[in-house]
Amino acid sequence: MSVSVKVNGVSKSFTTGKVEVKALQNISFEVSKGEVFGLIGPDGAGKTTLFRILTTLMIANKGEASVDGFDVVKQYKKIRNRVGYMPGRFSLYQDLTVEENLSFFATLFNTSLEKNYDLVKSIYQQIEPFKKRRAGALSGGMKQKLALSCALIHRPSVLFLDEPTTGVDAVSRKEFWELLRQLQTHGITIIVSTPYMDEASLCDRVALMQQGKIMEINSPKGITENFKKPLWAMRSSAMYQLMLELRALNEVETCYPFGQYHHVVFKGNPVSEDDVRRMIGNISQREIEVRRIPATIEDCFMELMHQ
Amino acid sequence: MKQDLAISVSKLTKRFGAFTAVNEITFDVKQGEIFGFLGANGAGKTTAMRMLCGLSFPTSGEATVAGFDLFRDAEKIKKNIGYMSQRFSLYEDLTIRENIRFYGGIYGLTDQQIKTKTDFMVGQLHLQDQINKLVKSLPLGWKQKLSFSVAMLHQPKIVFLDEPTGGVDPVTRREFWTLIYEAAQNGTTVFVTTHYMDEAEYCDRVSIMVDGRIDALDTPIELKRKFNAPSMAEVFVQLARKAQRGE
């Protein structure tokens, strides 16, 4: 498969006052054409800085990067014509209507809504009833759809989406990811960032990022399969108490709440339930549900943070 | 008001012109409870929360918060609650020490109380080496934990947390919940909104708002049983899919 985005040894630092912040430290990866590639990490991981470098809005201190075969520094004008970028903060013109925003961006790229209607149709139809409304008066979900339509108006070959689902409720997040899958069928490469670990499983491949570094790059399945320690889910009627008692045990390496269960890793990596029950034999909780489970992306992320 | 209720709300409503943002919601929150206040974007959560904090005057209904009537004693309510907004609410250009001093002063703490609280907080959060650093230089997760502690500075009876863990890394997110548990164990009532459905499971009880109404309210275990769902995420999706209005 041909390479769409290539990043090689990219570093970027910012200095505020006396403090130097290393936003990106020696980042390298490749994304194939038509792939949905996720940058997964919390605030401060460096996701936005990476987007700005790849969309030619910022220059790295070190390393090189290319998009569609064009160098982000030497051939930045070529890149600007062929990428779509949806920043984390809403950046359209609030005083223009939906229709005016779209035609403005279409004109910039010397195209029109009609020419690329097949691509934006499924998204644009949802905001068409409000086309005479000013963008500033739209709801959050509608703004997001308008921003996505504008980012697609010139039929980009690579689409950069910076935290499109942050602060969005669980249902709308699901719908947004369904939209991305539809776009993928048009052959567009999608690079998307998110702080929600559960969204990693919706990408073809992901990079897990933390404090300017990539901790691991793999398919979601590859990442969870790399979690080698046996992981145990536990539940009782007093979950907070259970967590405190488990954490106080010498045998327990980590214990984290995960929704209705605690996820526990034991020293010595026991694989049988009997062994685990013996290790927790002394704690005061009665009737503890114990079962072995496969790791989630979030388990892996936290494990990598400790290394 | 019953003695053991931190919040008691009956048919509370807020209209903006023809639009009913919050439509006759009725619920109680017990003292020391961790109460999860969920809903889709635009369901009316923020409006409801602003009313309960005394920041927005209700159109109709009744409510008492921390023992005070929402319609008559909004100013007393403000003194007895803590509030942490989803946007970081400390002053970035002040140091940690200065922020604590500032908020302590606002809530009328004495110099001695502020000093004791400052020592306790930096100890609890392990910020001893950072205390004279500007808040803007701290990682987000630390800021959020500090922000929570500042909201608790005047030992409020109730603390309102509006999406406190958005964008925070998974380890810090869990450390944050440990702070919430500790506060609840010490008798503070915690009223919290979140988009992370695993966090809904950590609450004693959860309400889910749809189109301005509270459509479900119970313990996570009971909600899952009622909706025949394996997780709170599934309960949420079943309810929020019915929503008619956008944001």
PDB file of C-alpha atoms in Angstrom, chain A residues 19 41-43 138-142 163 166-175 178 195-197 210-211 235 239-241 243-244 247 256-262 298 301-302 305-306, chain B residues 39-42 45 86 137 139-140 163 166-174 177-178 181-182 185 195-199 201-202 221 224 230-234 236-238 240-241 246-247:
ATOM      1  CA  VAL A  19      10.614  26.773  30.947  1.00  0.00           C
ATOM      2  CA  GLY A  41      -3.499  10.487  24.336  1.00  0.00           C
ATOM      3  CA  PRO A  42      -4.446  13.008  27.007  1.00  0.00           C
ATOM      4  CA  ASP A  43      -4.021  16.788  26.837  1.00  0.00           C
ATOM      5  CA  LEU A 138     -25.524  26.657  15.544  1.00  0.00           C
ATOM      6  CA  SER A 139     -25.467  23.987  18.252  1.00  0.00           C
ATOM      7  CA  GLY A 140     -22.166  22.227  19.007  1.00  0.00           C
ATOM      8  CA  GLY A 141     -23.065  19.123  17.003  1.00  0.00           C
ATOM      9  CA  MET A 142     -24.148  21.204  14.008  1.00  0.00           C
ATOM     10  CA  GLU A 163     -10.182  15.898  18.854  1.00  0.00           C
ATOM     11  CA  THR A 166     -13.988  15.915  22.886  1.00  0.00           C
ATOM     12  CA  GLY A 167     -16.835  17.028  25.150  1.00  0.00           C
ATOM     13  CA  VAL A 168     -19.337  15.241  22.912  1.00  0.00           C
ATOM     14  CA  ASP A 169     -21.819  12.789  24.456  1.00  0.00           C
ATOM     15  CA  ALA A 170     -21.552   9.032  23.936  1.00  0.00           C
ATOM     16  CA  VAL A 171     -24.324   8.837  21.331  1.00  0.00           C
ATOM     17  CA  SER A 172     -23.031  11.695  19.150  1.00  0.00           C
ATOM     18  CA  ARG A 173     -19.522  10.245  19.362  1.00  0.00           C
ATOM     19  CA  LYS A 174     -20.790   6.972  17.962  1.00  0.00           C
ATOM     20  CA  GLU A 175     -22.504   8.754  15.066  1.00  0.00           C
ATOM     21  CA  GLU A 178     -19.902   6.120  11.615  1.00  0.00           C
ATOM     22  CA  PRO A 195      -8.403  11.499  24.478  1.00  0.00           C
ATOM     23  CA  TYR A 196     -11.070   8.754  24.660  1.00  0.00           C
ATOM     24  CA  MET A 197      -9.281   5.403  24.840  1.00  0.00           C
ATOM     25  CA  GLN A 210       2.016  10.715  26.238  1.00  0.00           C
ATOM     26  CA  GLN A 211       4.078  13.861  26.947  1.00  0.00           C
ATOM     27  CA  ARG A 235     -16.175  -6.866  41.989  1.00  0.00           C
ATOM     28  CA  MET A 239     -15.982  -1.225  45.559  1.00  0.00           C
ATOM     29  CA  TYR A 240     -14.019   1.638  47.126  1.00  0.00           C
ATOM     30  CA  GLN A 241     -13.188  -0.482  50.175  1.00  0.00           C
ATOM     31  CA  MET A 243      -9.815  -1.101  45.984  1.00  0.00           C
ATOM     32  CA  LEU A 244      -8.142   0.154  49.182  1.00  0.00           C
ATOM     33  CA  ARG A 247      -3.877  -1.901  46.886  1.00  0.00           C
ATOM     34  CA  TYR A 256      -7.468   0.422  38.927  1.00  0.00           C
ATOM     35  CA  PRO A 257     -11.202   1.038  38.891  1.00  0.00           C
ATOM     36  CA  PHE A 258     -12.722   0.296  35.462  1.00  0.00           C
ATOM     37  CA  GLY A 259     -16.423   1.033  35.604  1.00  0.00           C
ATOM     38  CA  GLN A 260     -18.216  -1.738  37.428  1.00  0.00           C
ATOM     39  CA  TYR A 261     -15.009  -3.776  38.010  1.00  0.00           C
ATOM     40  CA  HIS A 262     -11.513  -3.200  39.320  1.00  0.00           C
ATOM     41  CA  GLU A 298      -6.849   1.790  28.417  1.00  0.00           C
ATOM     42  CA  PHE A 301      -2.038   2.766  27.977  1.00  0.00           C
ATOM     43  CA  MET A 302      -1.695   2.836  31.756  1.00  0.00           C
ATOM     44  CA  MET A 305       2.745   5.033  31.258  1.00  0.00           C
ATOM     45  CA  HIS A 306       4.478   3.179  34.083  1.00  0.00           C
TER      46      HIS A 306
ATOM     47  CA  GLY B  39     -27.345  13.599  29.808  1.00  0.00           C
ATOM     48  CA  ALA B  40     -26.721  14.097  26.099  1.00  0.00           C
ATOM     49  CA  ASN B  41     -25.277  17.419  24.874  1.00  0.00           C
ATOM     50  CA  GLY B  42     -28.100  19.947  25.050  1.00  0.00           C
ATOM     51  CA  LYS B  45     -27.537  19.558  32.432  1.00  0.00           C
ATOM     52  CA  GLN B  86     -15.343  22.167  33.111  1.00  0.00           C
ATOM     53  CA  SER B 137       3.159  25.594  34.165  1.00  0.00           C
ATOM     54  CA  PRO B 139       0.217  19.562  33.655  1.00  0.00           C
ATOM     55  CA  LEU B 140      -3.571  19.465  33.137  1.00  0.00           C
ATOM     56  CA  GLU B 163     -16.913  17.370  33.612  1.00  0.00           C
ATOM     57  CA  GLY B 166     -12.234  15.791  30.354  1.00  0.00           C
ATOM     58  CA  GLY B 167      -8.933  15.371  28.486  1.00  0.00           C
ATOM     59  CA  VAL B 168      -7.108  14.027  31.552  1.00  0.00           C
ATOM     60  CA  ASP B 169      -4.865  10.942  31.213  1.00  0.00           C
ATOM     61  CA  PRO B 170      -6.294   7.600  32.399  1.00  0.00           C
ATOM     62  CA  VAL B 171      -4.146   7.285  35.534  1.00  0.00           C
ATOM     63  CA  THR B 172      -4.820  10.847  36.707  1.00  0.00           C
ATOM     64  CA  ARG B 173      -8.527  10.388  35.913  1.00  0.00           C
ATOM     65  CA  ARG B 174      -8.588   7.544  38.447  1.00  0.00           C
ATOM     66  CA  TRP B 177     -11.918   9.768  41.480  1.00  0.00           C
ATOM     67  CA  THR B 178     -10.005   8.762  44.585  1.00  0.00           C
ATOM     68  CA  TYR B 181     -14.379   9.087  47.113  1.00  0.00           C
ATOM     69  CA  GLU B 182     -12.388  10.603  49.979  1.00  0.00           C
ATOM     70  CA  GLN B 185     -16.367   9.480  52.871  1.00  0.00           C
ATOM     71  CA  HIS B 195     -19.002  11.967  29.411  1.00  0.00           C
ATOM     72  CA  TYR B 196     -16.966   8.949  30.529  1.00  0.00           C
ATOM     73  CA  MET B 197     -19.483   6.161  31.018  1.00  0.00           C
ATOM     74  CA  ASP B 198     -17.135   4.080  33.186  1.00  0.00           C
ATOM     75  CA  GLU B 199     -17.248   6.964  35.674  1.00  0.00           C
ATOM     76  CA  GLU B 201     -20.476   3.299  37.410  1.00  0.00           C
ATOM     77  CA  TYR B 202     -18.563   4.924  40.307  1.00  0.00           C
ATOM     78  CA  ILE B 221     -26.970  -1.657  39.233  1.00  0.00           C
ATOM     79  CA  LYS B 224     -28.644  -1.770  34.188  1.00  0.00           C
ATOM     80  CA  PRO B 230     -24.569  -4.859  30.399  1.00  0.00           C
ATOM     81  CA  SER B 231     -23.092  -1.411  31.179  1.00  0.00           C
ATOM     82  CA  MET B 232     -24.036   2.188  31.939  1.00  0.00           C
ATOM     83  CA  ALA B 233     -22.795   3.112  28.452  1.00  0.00           C
ATOM     84  CA  GLU B 234     -25.548   0.923  26.998  1.00  0.00           C
ATOM     85  CA  PHE B 236     -27.110   5.882  28.276  1.00  0.00           C
ATOM     86  CA  VAL B 237     -27.266   5.068  24.569  1.00  0.00           C
ATOM     87  CA  GLN B 238     -30.752   3.549  24.894  1.00  0.00           C
ATOM     88  CA  ALA B 240     -30.178   9.371  24.693  1.00  0.00           C
ATOM     89  CA  ARG B 241     -31.100   7.884  21.296  1.00  0.00           C
ATOM     90  CA  GLY B 246     -30.151  18.911  19.495  1.00  0.00           C
ATOM     91  CA  GLU B 247     -27.913  21.169  21.512  1.00  0.00           C
TER      92      GLU B 247
END
